[in-house]
PDB file of C-alpha atoms in Angstrom:
ATOM      1  CA  MET A   1     -20.970 -29.766  -2.613  1.00  0.00           C
ATOM      2  CA  THR A   2     -22.184 -29.632  -6.608  1.00  0.00           C
ATOM      3  CA  HIS A   3     -20.773 -26.046  -6.733  1.00  0.00           C
ATOM      4  CA  LEU A   4     -16.768 -27.660  -6.325  1.00  0.00           C
ATOM      5  CA  PRO A   5     -15.954 -27.105  -9.519  1.00  0.00           C
ATOM      6  CA  SER A   6     -17.043 -23.294  -9.936  1.00  0.00           C
ATOM      7  CA  TYR A   7     -15.026 -21.890  -7.181  1.00  0.00           C
ATOM      8  CA  ARG A   8     -11.956 -23.731  -8.549  1.00  0.00           C
ATOM      9  CA  LYS A   9     -12.483 -22.661 -11.741  1.00  0.00           C
ATOM     10  CA  THR A  10     -12.460 -18.990 -10.010  1.00  0.00           C
ATOM     11  CA  ALA A  11      -9.529 -19.499  -7.777  1.00  0.00           C
ATOM     12  CA  LEU A  12      -7.353 -20.568 -10.809  1.00  0.00           C
ATOM     13  CA  VAL A  13      -8.270 -17.287 -13.027  1.00  0.00           C
ATOM     14  CA  ILE A  14      -7.509 -15.564  -9.808  1.00  0.00           C
ATOM     15  CA  ILE A  15      -4.213 -17.591  -9.706  1.00  0.00           C
ATOM     16  CA  ILE A  16      -3.352 -16.799 -12.957  1.00  0.00           C
ATOM     17  CA  LEU A  17      -4.114 -13.081 -13.066  1.00  0.00           C
ATOM     18  CA  LEU A  18      -2.224 -13.237  -9.880  1.00  0.00           C
ATOM     19  CA  VAL A  19       1.176 -14.636 -11.294  1.00  0.00           C
ATOM     20  CA  LEU A  20       0.932 -12.230 -14.409  1.00  0.00           C
ATOM     21  CA  VAL A  21       0.396  -8.864 -12.264  1.00  0.00           C
ATOM     22  CA  PHE A  22       3.174 -10.368 -10.346  1.00  0.00           C
ATOM     23  CA  ALA A  23       5.188 -11.175 -13.226  1.00  0.00           C
ATOM     24  CA  GLY A  24       4.780  -7.669 -14.965  1.00  0.00           C
ATOM     25  CA  CYS A  25       5.487  -5.917 -12.043  1.00  0.00           C
ATOM     26  CA  THR A  26       9.234  -7.783 -12.085  1.00  0.00           C
ATOM     27  CA  ILE A  27       9.567  -7.274 -15.217  1.00  0.00           C
ATOM     28  CA  TRP A  28       8.626  -3.757 -15.316  1.00  0.00           C
ATOM     29  CA  ILE A  29      11.358  -3.047 -12.581  1.00  0.00           C
ATOM     30  CA  CYS A  30      14.261  -5.599 -13.400  1.00  0.00           C
ATOM     31  CA  SER A  31      14.033  -4.227 -16.929  1.00  0.00           C
ATOM     32  CA  TYR A  32      14.522  -0.674 -15.550  1.00  0.00           C
ATOM     33  CA  GLN A  33      18.396   0.573 -16.882  1.00  0.00           C
ATOM     34  CA  SER A  34      19.723   3.467 -15.336  1.00  0.00           C
ATOM     35  CA  ASP A  35      21.731   5.698 -17.261  1.00  0.00           C
ATOM     36  CA  LYS A  36      23.460   8.259 -15.329  1.00  0.00           C
ATOM     37  CA  ASN A  37      24.141  11.111 -17.911  1.00  0.00           C
ATOM     38  CA  GLY A  38      21.907  14.308 -17.935  1.00  0.00           C
ATOM     39  CA  LEU A  39      19.877  13.927 -15.032  1.00  0.00           C
ATOM     40  CA  ILE A  40      18.026  16.140 -13.963  1.00  0.00           C
ATOM     41  CA  ALA A  41      15.567  16.575 -10.501  1.00  0.00           C
ATOM     42  CA  ASP A  42      12.311  18.051 -10.239  1.00  0.00           C
ATOM     43  CA  ILE A  43      11.076  18.953  -7.099  1.00  0.00           C
ATOM     44  CA  TYR A  44       7.374  19.244  -7.207  1.00  0.00           C
ATOM     45  CA  GLN A  45       4.991  20.700  -3.766  1.00  0.00           C
ATOM     46  CA  ASP A  46       1.224  20.229  -4.403  1.00  0.00           C
ATOM     47  CA  GLY A  47       1.258  18.925  -7.555  1.00  0.00           C
ATOM     48  CA  LYS A  48       3.728  21.926  -9.008  1.00  0.00           C
ATOM     49  CA  LEU A  49       7.152  22.345 -10.591  1.00  0.00           C
ATOM     50  CA  ILE A  50       8.986  24.578  -8.071  1.00  0.00           C
ATOM     51  CA  ARG A  51      12.489  23.605  -8.396  1.00  0.00           C
ATOM     52  CA  SER A  52      14.585  21.748 -11.003  1.00  0.00           C
ATOM     53  CA  ILE A  53      18.079  21.098 -10.945  1.00  0.00           C
ATOM     54  CA  SER A  54      21.029  19.133 -13.174  1.00  0.00           C
ATOM     55  CA  LEU A  55      22.430  16.818 -11.346  1.00  0.00           C
ATOM     56  CA  SER A  56      25.201  15.846 -13.360  1.00  0.00           C
ATOM     57  CA  ASP A  57      26.690  20.022 -13.567  1.00  0.00           C
ATOM     58  CA  ILE A  58      26.917  19.885  -9.404  1.00  0.00           C
ATOM     59  CA  SER A  59      29.863  19.988  -8.675  1.00  0.00           C
ATOM     60  CA  GLU A  60      29.727  20.527  -4.604  1.00  0.00           C
ATOM     61  CA  SER A  61      26.855  19.604  -2.321  1.00  0.00           C
ATOM     62  CA  TYR A  62      24.615  22.195  -1.392  1.00  0.00           C
ATOM     63  CA  THR A  63      21.333  21.616   0.772  1.00  0.00           C
ATOM     64  CA  PHE A  64      18.060  23.967   1.080  1.00  0.00           C
ATOM     65  CA  SER A  65      15.324  23.487   2.158  1.00  0.00           C
ATOM     66  CA  VAL A  66      11.555  23.677   0.988  1.00  0.00           C
ATOM     67  CA  THR A  67       8.292  24.090   3.014  1.00  0.00           C
ATOM     68  CA  GLY A  68       4.620  23.510   1.743  1.00  0.00           C
ATOM     69  CA  ARG A  69       1.053  25.486   1.902  1.00  0.00           C
ATOM     70  CA  SER A  70       0.458  23.306   4.645  1.00  0.00           C
ATOM     71  CA  GLY A  71       3.828  24.675   6.483  1.00  0.00           C
ATOM     72  CA  GLY A  72       5.721  21.210   6.667  1.00  0.00           C
ATOM     73  CA  SER A  73       9.217  21.479   5.714  1.00  0.00           C
ATOM     74  CA  ASN A  74      11.831  19.618   3.988  1.00  0.00           C
ATOM     75  CA  THR A  75      15.565  19.708   4.140  1.00  0.00           C
ATOM     76  CA  ILE A  76      16.984  18.327   0.108  1.00  0.00           C
ATOM     77  CA  GLN A  77      20.607  18.032  -0.295  1.00  0.00           C
ATOM     78  CA  VAL A  78      21.907  17.670  -4.135  1.00  0.00           C
ATOM     79  CA  SER A  79      24.948  16.399  -4.547  1.00  0.00           C
ATOM     80  CA  LYS A  80      27.192  15.238  -7.932  1.00  0.00           C
ATOM     81  CA  GLY A  81      24.071  12.664  -9.983  1.00  0.00           C
ATOM     82  CA  CYS A  82      21.959  11.811  -6.494  1.00  0.00           C
ATOM     83  CA  ILE A  83      19.775  13.918  -4.655  1.00  0.00           C
ATOM     84  CA  ALA A  84      17.872  13.107  -0.872  1.00  0.00           C
ATOM     85  CA  VAL A  85      16.039  14.545   1.781  1.00  0.00           C
ATOM     86  CA  ILE A  86      17.965  14.296   5.001  1.00  0.00           C
ATOM     87  CA  SER A  87      15.730  15.826   7.403  1.00  0.00           C
ATOM     88  CA  ALA A  88      12.022  16.512   7.497  1.00  0.00           C
ATOM     89  CA  ASP A  89       9.465  17.261  10.241  1.00  0.00           C
ATOM     90  CA  CYS A  90       6.908  14.874   8.911  1.00  0.00           C
ATOM     91  CA  PRO A  91       5.528  12.249  11.303  1.00  0.00           C
ATOM     92  CA  ASP A  92       7.274   9.093   9.254  1.00  0.00           C
ATOM     93  CA  LYS A  93      10.375  10.233   8.205  1.00  0.00           C
ATOM     94  CA  LEU A  94      10.009   7.649   5.386  1.00  0.00           C
ATOM     95  CA  CYS A  95      11.234  10.388   2.976  1.00  0.00           C
ATOM     96  CA  VAL A  96      14.367  10.700   5.107  1.00  0.00           C
ATOM     97  CA  HIS A  97      14.976   6.947   4.920  1.00  0.00           C
ATOM     98  CA  GLN A  98      14.633   6.813   1.296  1.00  0.00           C
ATOM     99  CA  GLY A  99      18.400   8.265   1.005  1.00  0.00           C
ATOM    100  CA  PHE A 100      19.895   8.929  -1.709  1.00  0.00           C
ATOM    101  CA  ILE A 101      17.878   8.830  -5.518  1.00  0.00           C
ATOM    102  CA  ASP A 102      20.229   8.387  -8.473  1.00  0.00           C
ATOM    103  CA  ASN A 103      17.429   6.962 -11.183  1.00  0.00           C
ATOM    104  CA  SER A 104      13.768   7.684 -12.022  1.00  0.00           C
ATOM    105  CA  LEU A 105      12.685   4.429 -10.957  1.00  0.00           C
ATOM    106  CA  LEU A 106      11.137   5.084  -7.452  1.00  0.00           C
ATOM    107  CA  PRO A 107      10.926   8.942  -6.719  1.00  0.00           C
ATOM    108  CA  ILE A 108      11.064  10.131  -3.399  1.00  0.00           C
ATOM    109  CA  THR A 109       7.865  11.203  -1.556  1.00  0.00           C
ATOM    110  CA  CYS A 110       6.806  13.113   1.386  1.00  0.00           C
ATOM    111  CA  LEU A 111       3.029  12.338   1.882  1.00  0.00           C
ATOM    112  CA  PRO A 112       2.260  14.640   4.539  1.00  0.00           C
ATOM    113  CA  ASN A 113       3.986  17.689   2.829  1.00  0.00           C
ATOM    114  CA  HIS A 114       2.827  16.864   0.117  1.00  0.00           C
ATOM    115  CA  LEU A 115       6.633  16.722  -1.642  1.00  0.00           C
ATOM    116  CA  VAL A 116       7.456  14.325  -4.471  1.00  0.00           C
ATOM    117  CA  ILE A 117      11.293  14.543  -6.112  1.00  0.00           C
ATOM    118  CA  GLN A 118      11.517  12.841  -9.527  1.00  0.00           C
ATOM    119  CA  ILE A 119      14.462  12.162 -11.874  1.00  0.00           C
ATOM    120  CA  ARG A 120      14.191  12.532 -15.354  1.00  0.00           C
ATOM    121  CA  HIS A 121      16.724  12.367 -18.110  1.00  0.00           C
ATOM    122  CA  SER A 122      16.921  15.677 -19.468  1.00  0.00           C
ATOM    123  CA  GLN A 123      17.264  14.278 -23.319  1.00  0.00           C
ATOM    124  CA  THR A 124      13.790  12.548 -22.863  1.00  0.00           C
ATOM    125  CA  GLY A 125      11.901  15.639 -21.974  1.00  0.00           C
ATOM    126  CA  ASN A 126       8.941  13.910 -20.763  1.00  0.00           C
ATOM    127  CA  GLU A 127       8.837  11.468 -18.212  1.00  0.00           C
ATOM    128  CA  THR A 128       6.712   9.436 -19.620  1.00  0.00           C
ATOM    129  CA  GLU A 129       9.511   7.857 -22.813  1.00  0.00           C
ATOM    130  CA  LYS A 130      11.989   5.579 -21.191  1.00  0.00           C
ATOM    131  CA  GLU A 131      13.211   3.377 -23.292  1.00  0.00           C
ATOM    132  CA  SER A 132      12.931   4.333 -26.439  1.00  0.00           C
ATOM    133  CA  VAL A 133      16.289   6.701 -26.716  1.00  0.00           C
ATOM    134  CA  PRO A 134      19.663   5.231 -24.959  1.00  0.00           C
ATOM    135  CA  ASP A 135      21.529   4.555 -28.442  1.00  0.00           C
ATOM    136  CA  ILE A 136      21.884   8.102 -30.138  1.00  0.00           C
ATOM    137  CA  ILE A 137      23.001   9.499 -27.115  1.00  0.00           C
ATOM    138  CA  THR A 138      26.605   7.740 -26.515  1.00  0.00           C
ATOM    139  CA  TYR A 139      28.701  10.594 -27.836  1.00  0.00           C
TER     140      TYR A 139
ATOM    141  CA  MET B   1     -28.250  -4.130  17.831  1.00  0.00           C
ATOM    142  CA  ASN B   2     -28.894  -6.314  21.396  1.00  0.00           C
ATOM    143  CA  THR B   3     -25.765  -6.312  23.951  1.00  0.00           C
ATOM    144  CA  LYS B   4     -24.117  -9.689  22.831  1.00  0.00           C
ATOM    145  CA  LYS B   5     -23.566  -7.824  19.160  1.00  0.00           C
ATOM    146  CA  LEU B   6     -22.393  -4.646  20.695  1.00  0.00           C
ATOM    147  CA  THR B   7     -20.153  -6.698  22.695  1.00  0.00           C
ATOM    148  CA  PHE B   8     -18.641  -9.208  20.056  1.00  0.00           C
ATOM    149  CA  LEU B   9     -18.153  -6.234  17.141  1.00  0.00           C
ATOM    150  CA  ALA B  10     -16.536  -4.380  20.301  1.00  0.00           C
ATOM    151  CA  MET B  11     -14.158  -7.093  21.272  1.00  0.00           C
ATOM    152  CA  PHE B  12     -13.068  -7.300  17.737  1.00  0.00           C
ATOM    153  CA  THR B  13     -12.083  -3.769  17.462  1.00  0.00           C
ATOM    154  CA  THR B  14     -10.033  -4.051  19.758  1.00  0.00           C
ATOM    155  CA  LEU B  15      -8.653  -6.861  18.439  1.00  0.00           C
ATOM    156  CA  ALA B  16      -7.756  -4.949  15.995  1.00  0.00           C
ATOM    157  CA  LEU B  17      -6.691  -2.113  17.810  1.00  0.00           C
ATOM    158  CA  ILE B  18      -4.318  -3.938  19.556  1.00  0.00           C
ATOM    159  CA  ILE B  19      -2.700  -5.680  16.238  1.00  0.00           C
ATOM    160  CA  PHE B  20      -2.735  -1.971  14.610  1.00  0.00           C
ATOM    161  CA  THR B  21      -0.625  -0.699  17.736  1.00  0.00           C
ATOM    162  CA  ILE B  22       1.614  -3.419  17.913  1.00  0.00           C
ATOM    163  CA  GLU B  23       2.030  -3.231  13.875  1.00  0.00           C
ATOM    164  CA  SER B  24       2.455   0.637  13.809  1.00  0.00           C
ATOM    165  CA  ALA B  25       5.750  -0.100  16.776  1.00  0.00           C
ATOM    166  CA  ILE B  26       7.743  -2.145  14.286  1.00  0.00           C
ATOM    167  CA  PRO B  27       9.702   0.020  12.028  1.00  0.00           C
ATOM    168  CA  PRO B  28       9.129   0.466   8.429  1.00  0.00           C
ATOM    169  CA  LEU B  29      10.338  -2.664   6.662  1.00  0.00           C
ATOM    170  CA  VAL B  30      11.531  -0.373   3.423  1.00  0.00           C
ATOM    171  CA  PRO B  31      11.669   2.512   2.724  1.00  0.00           C
ATOM    172  CA  ILE B  32       8.900   2.871   0.574  1.00  0.00           C
ATOM    173  CA  PRO B  33       5.483   4.837   2.020  1.00  0.00           C
ATOM    174  CA  GLY B  34       2.565   2.451   1.804  1.00  0.00           C
ATOM    175  CA  ILE B  35       4.022  -0.921   2.110  1.00  0.00           C
ATOM    176  CA  LYS B  36       3.520  -2.400   5.091  1.00  0.00           C
ATOM    177  CA  LEU B  37       2.548  -5.448   7.034  1.00  0.00           C
ATOM    178  CA  GLY B  38      -1.353  -5.085   7.490  1.00  0.00           C
ATOM    179  CA  LEU B  39      -1.772  -6.892   9.915  1.00  0.00           C
ATOM    180  CA  ALA B  40      -4.950  -5.924  10.980  1.00  0.00           C
ATOM    181  CA  ASN B  41      -6.492  -6.996   7.885  1.00  0.00           C
ATOM    182  CA  ILE B  42      -6.722 -10.492   9.486  1.00  0.00           C
ATOM    183  CA  ILE B  43      -9.547  -9.387  11.941  1.00  0.00           C
ATOM    184  CA  THR B  44     -10.824  -8.096   8.730  1.00  0.00           C
ATOM    185  CA  LEU B  45     -11.099 -11.361   6.895  1.00  0.00           C
ATOM    186  CA  VAL B  46     -12.065 -13.485  10.127  1.00  0.00           C
ATOM    187  CA  LEU B  47     -14.795 -11.486  10.223  1.00  0.00           C
ATOM    188  CA  LEU B  48     -15.724 -11.753   6.349  1.00  0.00           C
ATOM    189  CA  MET B  49     -15.451 -15.534   6.705  1.00  0.00           C
ATOM    190  CA  ASN B  50     -17.416 -15.803   9.850  1.00  0.00           C
ATOM    191  CA  SER B  51     -20.146 -12.762  10.319  1.00  0.00           C
ATOM    192  CA  SER B  52     -20.980 -10.611   7.663  1.00  0.00           C
ATOM    193  CA  LEU B  53     -19.830  -7.690   5.601  1.00  0.00           C
ATOM    194  CA  SER B  54     -21.750  -4.756   7.281  1.00  0.00           C
ATOM    195  CA  ASP B  55     -20.027  -6.153  10.844  1.00  0.00           C
ATOM    196  CA  ALA B  56     -16.608  -6.111   8.869  1.00  0.00           C
ATOM    197  CA  LEU B  57     -17.155  -2.990   7.649  1.00  0.00           C
ATOM    198  CA  TRP B  58     -18.472  -1.551  11.338  1.00  0.00           C
ATOM    199  CA  VAL B  59     -15.697  -3.043  12.641  1.00  0.00           C
ATOM    200  CA  LEU B  60     -12.964  -1.590   9.957  1.00  0.00           C
ATOM    201  CA  LEU B  61     -14.869   1.885  10.355  1.00  0.00           C
ATOM    202  CA  THR B  62     -14.263   1.962  14.234  1.00  0.00           C
ATOM    203  CA  ARG B  63     -10.544   0.917  13.784  1.00  0.00           C
ATOM    204  CA  ILE B  64      -9.744   3.415  11.275  1.00  0.00           C
ATOM    205  CA  LEU B  65     -11.350   6.240  13.295  1.00  0.00           C
ATOM    206  CA  LEU B  66     -10.019   4.845  16.645  1.00  0.00           C
ATOM    207  CA  ALA B  67      -6.769   4.547  15.305  1.00  0.00           C
ATOM    208  CA  SER B  68      -5.975   7.924  13.752  1.00  0.00           C
ATOM    209  CA  PHE B  69      -7.776  10.131  17.127  1.00  0.00           C
ATOM    210  CA  PHE B  70      -4.727   7.705  18.602  1.00  0.00           C
ATOM    211  CA  PHE B  71      -1.314   8.070  16.382  1.00  0.00           C
ATOM    212  CA  GLY B  72      -2.026   9.762  13.615  1.00  0.00           C
ATOM    213  CA  GLN B  73      -2.834  13.364  11.489  1.00  0.00           C
ATOM    214  CA  ALA B  74      -5.566  13.619   9.905  1.00  0.00           C
ATOM    215  CA  LEU B  75      -4.451  12.784   6.336  1.00  0.00           C
ATOM    216  CA  SER B  76      -4.046   9.501   7.299  1.00  0.00           C
ATOM    217  CA  LEU B  77      -7.684   8.953   8.301  1.00  0.00           C
ATOM    218  CA  LEU B  78      -8.036   9.826   4.280  1.00  0.00           C
ATOM    219  CA  TYR B  79      -5.220   7.087   3.474  1.00  0.00           C
ATOM    220  CA  SER B  80      -6.224   4.739   5.631  1.00  0.00           C
ATOM    221  CA  LEU B  81     -10.073   5.048   4.734  1.00  0.00           C
ATOM    222  CA  ALA B  82      -9.434   4.229   0.630  1.00  0.00           C
ATOM    223  CA  GLY B  83      -7.305   1.638   1.365  1.00  0.00           C
ATOM    224  CA  GLY B  84      -9.848  -0.100   3.884  1.00  0.00           C
ATOM    225  CA  LEU B  85     -12.622   0.533   1.931  1.00  0.00           C
ATOM    226  CA  CYS B  86     -11.451  -0.750  -1.136  1.00  0.00           C
ATOM    227  CA  CYS B  87      -9.881  -3.607   0.297  1.00  0.00           C
ATOM    228  CA  LEU B  88     -13.050  -4.649   2.068  1.00  0.00           C
ATOM    229  CA  LEU B  89     -15.433  -4.231  -1.087  1.00  0.00           C
ATOM    230  CA  VAL B  90     -12.992  -6.616  -3.366  1.00  0.00           C
ATOM    231  CA  MET B  91     -12.440  -8.854  -0.329  1.00  0.00           C
ATOM    232  CA  TYR B  92     -16.083  -9.928   0.163  1.00  0.00           C
ATOM    233  CA  LEU B  93     -16.841  -9.782  -3.486  1.00  0.00           C
ATOM    234  CA  ILE B  94     -13.653 -12.361  -3.743  1.00  0.00           C
ATOM    235  CA  ASN B  95     -15.009 -14.568  -0.955  1.00  0.00           C
ATOM    236  CA  ARG B  96     -18.174 -14.808  -2.463  1.00  0.00           C
ATOM    237  CA  LEU B  97     -16.374 -15.743  -5.777  1.00  0.00           C
ATOM    238  CA  LEU B  98     -15.040 -18.414  -3.858  1.00  0.00           C
ATOM    239  CA  GLN B  99     -17.386 -19.586  -1.713  1.00  0.00           C
ATOM    240  CA  GLY B 100     -15.077 -19.007   1.324  1.00  0.00           C
ATOM    241  CA  HIS B 101     -12.326 -21.412  -0.136  1.00  0.00           C
ATOM    242  CA  PHE B 102      -8.718 -20.443  -0.476  1.00  0.00           C
ATOM    243  CA  ILE B 103      -8.828 -17.202   1.522  1.00  0.00           C
ATOM    244  CA  PHE B 104      -5.100 -16.494   0.925  1.00  0.00           C
ATOM    245  CA  LEU B 105      -6.238 -15.508  -2.347  1.00  0.00           C
ATOM    246  CA  THR B 106      -9.020 -13.153  -0.764  1.00  0.00           C
ATOM    247  CA  SER B 107      -6.352 -11.714   1.293  1.00  0.00           C
ATOM    248  CA  ILE B 108      -3.427 -10.926  -1.737  1.00  0.00           C
ATOM    249  CA  VAL B 109      -6.194  -9.531  -3.570  1.00  0.00           C
ATOM    250  CA  GLY B 110      -7.755  -6.930  -1.225  1.00  0.00           C
ATOM    251  CA  ALA B 111      -3.865  -6.483  -0.374  1.00  0.00           C
ATOM    252  CA  MET B 112      -3.462  -5.303  -3.868  1.00  0.00           C
ATOM    253  CA  PHE B 113      -6.349  -3.074  -3.928  1.00  0.00           C
ATOM    254  CA  HIS B 114      -5.715  -1.589  -0.645  1.00  0.00           C
ATOM    255  CA  ASN B 115      -2.398  -0.576  -2.325  1.00  0.00           C
ATOM    256  CA  LEU B 116      -4.129   0.747  -5.354  1.00  0.00           C
ATOM    257  CA  GLY B 117      -7.021   2.366  -2.748  1.00  0.00           C
ATOM    258  CA  GLN B 118      -3.663   4.857  -1.203  1.00  0.00           C
ATOM    259  CA  LEU B 119      -1.728   5.385  -4.163  1.00  0.00           C
ATOM    260  CA  SER B 120      -4.929   6.886  -5.746  1.00  0.00           C
ATOM    261  CA  VAL B 121      -5.176   9.041  -2.784  1.00  0.00           C
ATOM    262  CA  ALA B 122      -1.733  10.231  -2.648  1.00  0.00           C
ATOM    263  CA  TYR B 123      -2.004  11.065  -6.456  1.00  0.00           C
ATOM    264  CA  LEU B 124      -5.068  13.263  -5.376  1.00  0.00           C
ATOM    265  CA  VAL B 125      -2.687  14.771  -2.679  1.00  0.00           C
ATOM    266  CA  VAL B 126       0.574  15.298  -4.180  1.00  0.00           C
ATOM    267  CA  ARG B 127      -1.447  15.744  -7.971  1.00  0.00           C
ATOM    268  CA  THR B 128       2.086  14.504  -9.243  1.00  0.00           C
ATOM    269  CA  THR B 129       2.673  11.900 -11.515  1.00  0.00           C
ATOM    270  CA  GLY B 130       5.723  10.524 -10.242  1.00  0.00           C
ATOM    271  CA  VAL B 131       3.652   8.542  -7.920  1.00  0.00           C
ATOM    272  CA  ILE B 132       2.609   6.208 -10.296  1.00  0.00           C
ATOM    273  CA  SER B 133       6.224   4.826 -10.698  1.00  0.00           C
ATOM    274  CA  TYR B 134       4.998   3.120  -6.792  1.00  0.00           C
ATOM    275  CA  LEU B 135       2.792   0.847  -8.569  1.00  0.00           C
ATOM    276  CA  PRO B 136       4.807  -2.088  -9.523  1.00  0.00           C
ATOM    277  CA  PHE B 137       6.612  -1.748  -5.875  1.00  0.00           C
ATOM    278  CA  LEU B 138       3.075  -1.531  -4.511  1.00  0.00           C
ATOM    279  CA  MET B 139       1.227  -3.852  -5.668  1.00  0.00           C
ATOM    280  CA  LEU B 140       4.434  -6.761  -5.288  1.00  0.00           C
ATOM    281  CA  SER B 141       4.438  -5.960  -1.556  1.00  0.00           C
ATOM    282  CA  GLY B 142       0.491  -6.235  -1.888  1.00  0.00           C
ATOM    283  CA  VAL B 143       0.567 -10.010  -2.856  1.00  0.00           C
ATOM    284  CA  LEU B 144       4.180 -10.824  -0.219  1.00  0.00           C
ATOM    285  CA  THR B 145       1.813  -9.203   2.853  1.00  0.00           C
ATOM    286  CA  GLY B 146      -1.694 -10.129   1.929  1.00  0.00           C
ATOM    287  CA  LEU B 147      -0.281 -13.768   1.450  1.00  0.00           C
ATOM    288  CA  PHE B 148       1.196 -13.454   5.061  1.00  0.00           C
ATOM    289  CA  THR B 149      -1.680 -12.632   6.491  1.00  0.00           C
ATOM    290  CA  GLY B 150      -3.817 -14.452   4.473  1.00  0.00           C
ATOM    291  CA  LEU B 151      -1.985 -17.336   6.039  1.00  0.00           C
ATOM    292  CA  CYS B 152      -2.811 -15.808   9.075  1.00  0.00           C
ATOM    293  CA  ALA B 153      -6.030 -15.881   8.963  1.00  0.00           C
ATOM    294  CA  TYR B 154      -6.455 -18.828   7.744  1.00  0.00           C
ATOM    295  CA  PHE B 155      -4.986 -20.665  10.639  1.00  0.00           C
ATOM    296  CA  ILE B 156      -6.731 -18.753  13.028  1.00  0.00           C
ATOM    297  CA  GLN B 157      -9.685 -20.242  11.132  1.00  0.00           C
ATOM    298  CA  ARG B 158      -8.047 -23.641  10.771  1.00  0.00           C
ATOM    299  CA  PHE B 159      -7.139 -23.762  14.546  1.00  0.00           C
ATOM    300  CA  LEU B 160      -8.367 -21.360  16.871  1.00  0.00           C
ATOM    301  CA  ILE B 161     -12.170 -20.725  15.821  1.00  0.00           C
ATOM    302  CA  PRO B 162     -13.307 -23.858  15.885  1.00  0.00           C
ATOM    303  CA  ALA B 163     -11.844 -23.748  19.474  1.00  0.00           C
ATOM    304  CA  THR B 164     -14.358 -21.361  20.368  1.00  0.00           C
ATOM    305  CA  ALA B 165     -17.078 -21.290  17.929  1.00  0.00           C
ATOM    306  CA  GLY B 166     -20.556 -21.312  19.265  1.00  0.00           C
ATOM    307  CA  SER B 167     -19.707 -19.084  21.628  1.00  0.00           C
ATOM    308  CA  LEU B 168     -18.075 -16.618  19.695  1.00  0.00           C
ATOM    309  CA  PHE B 169     -19.996 -16.448  16.549  1.00  0.00           C
ATOM    310  CA  PHE B 170     -23.602 -16.391  16.866  1.00  0.00           C
ATOM    311  CA  SER B 171     -25.064 -14.654  13.535  1.00  0.00           C
ATOM    312  CA  LYS B 172     -24.125 -17.148  11.070  1.00  0.00           C
ATOM    313  CA  SER B 173     -26.892 -19.533  10.596  1.00  0.00           C
ATOM    314  CA  GLY B 174     -26.819 -23.153  10.239  1.00  0.00           C
ATOM    315  CA  ASP B 175     -23.114 -23.752  11.199  1.00  0.00           C
ATOM    316  CA  ASP B 176     -23.111 -23.474  15.416  1.00  0.00           C
ATOM    317  CA  ASN B 177     -20.871 -25.889  16.425  1.00  0.00           C
TER     318      ASN B 177
END
């Protein structure tokens, strides 16, 4: 029982780290601001960009399918400002359950079919810069 | 490996598989790949606390292999292995540091590293940086689900193990009542 303070100290350090991670993640998710203009959906399969769609320019929704190297296929529906996987032959159908997305916060991912649909803003060009731009674009 | 030990490990693998089967019958809580309760981790935690790392490792590996034979495709095996092994290693270290106390902390950190391991494999599979956007969601879910499984393990340790101890765990030295 002489080691009593040592594990309590470790526990305290772990709790502090956990609180920091929890707060960091919450702030990351909550501080996200969506901008509805100039959205571009990039569709990646097996790490390659196979299609890029400007979501703001869509006047009528349409659907198309993509098939990966492994043979899995997903049917994607594009509407004005948003995109979704409406049917898929993967076992878990998580990509279908994700529904329509209209921001870059959470990409649609179908892991069995190696498919990722990611939305970005056309002005920023790169996925990495998210927070710096908004003021200049509002004209 | 004597008969008693074999029976013991087989029983715990069966328990883990039953828990895993029941959990896979629950529909996904949120439509984000990788987020689930991870209830089978309770068995890993109980073994880490009462038995040894190697016992926990054997049960984990057998459970993952059998579960992917029964339910999954080859790819889910890769995710489970990466997540499970990351989780086990980190939980072992944390449990050693905490000397068996605050089991829910061990579980939380384990769950977060489980998700981290799976996300790394997901990145290697799809090769798209977009999957990194899942990181904050997976970390938050790791804290919550890890807390839940950790509390389950805590109550098992507190109420269920004392009721069966002595007959169940033989391998732990100096603690036989």
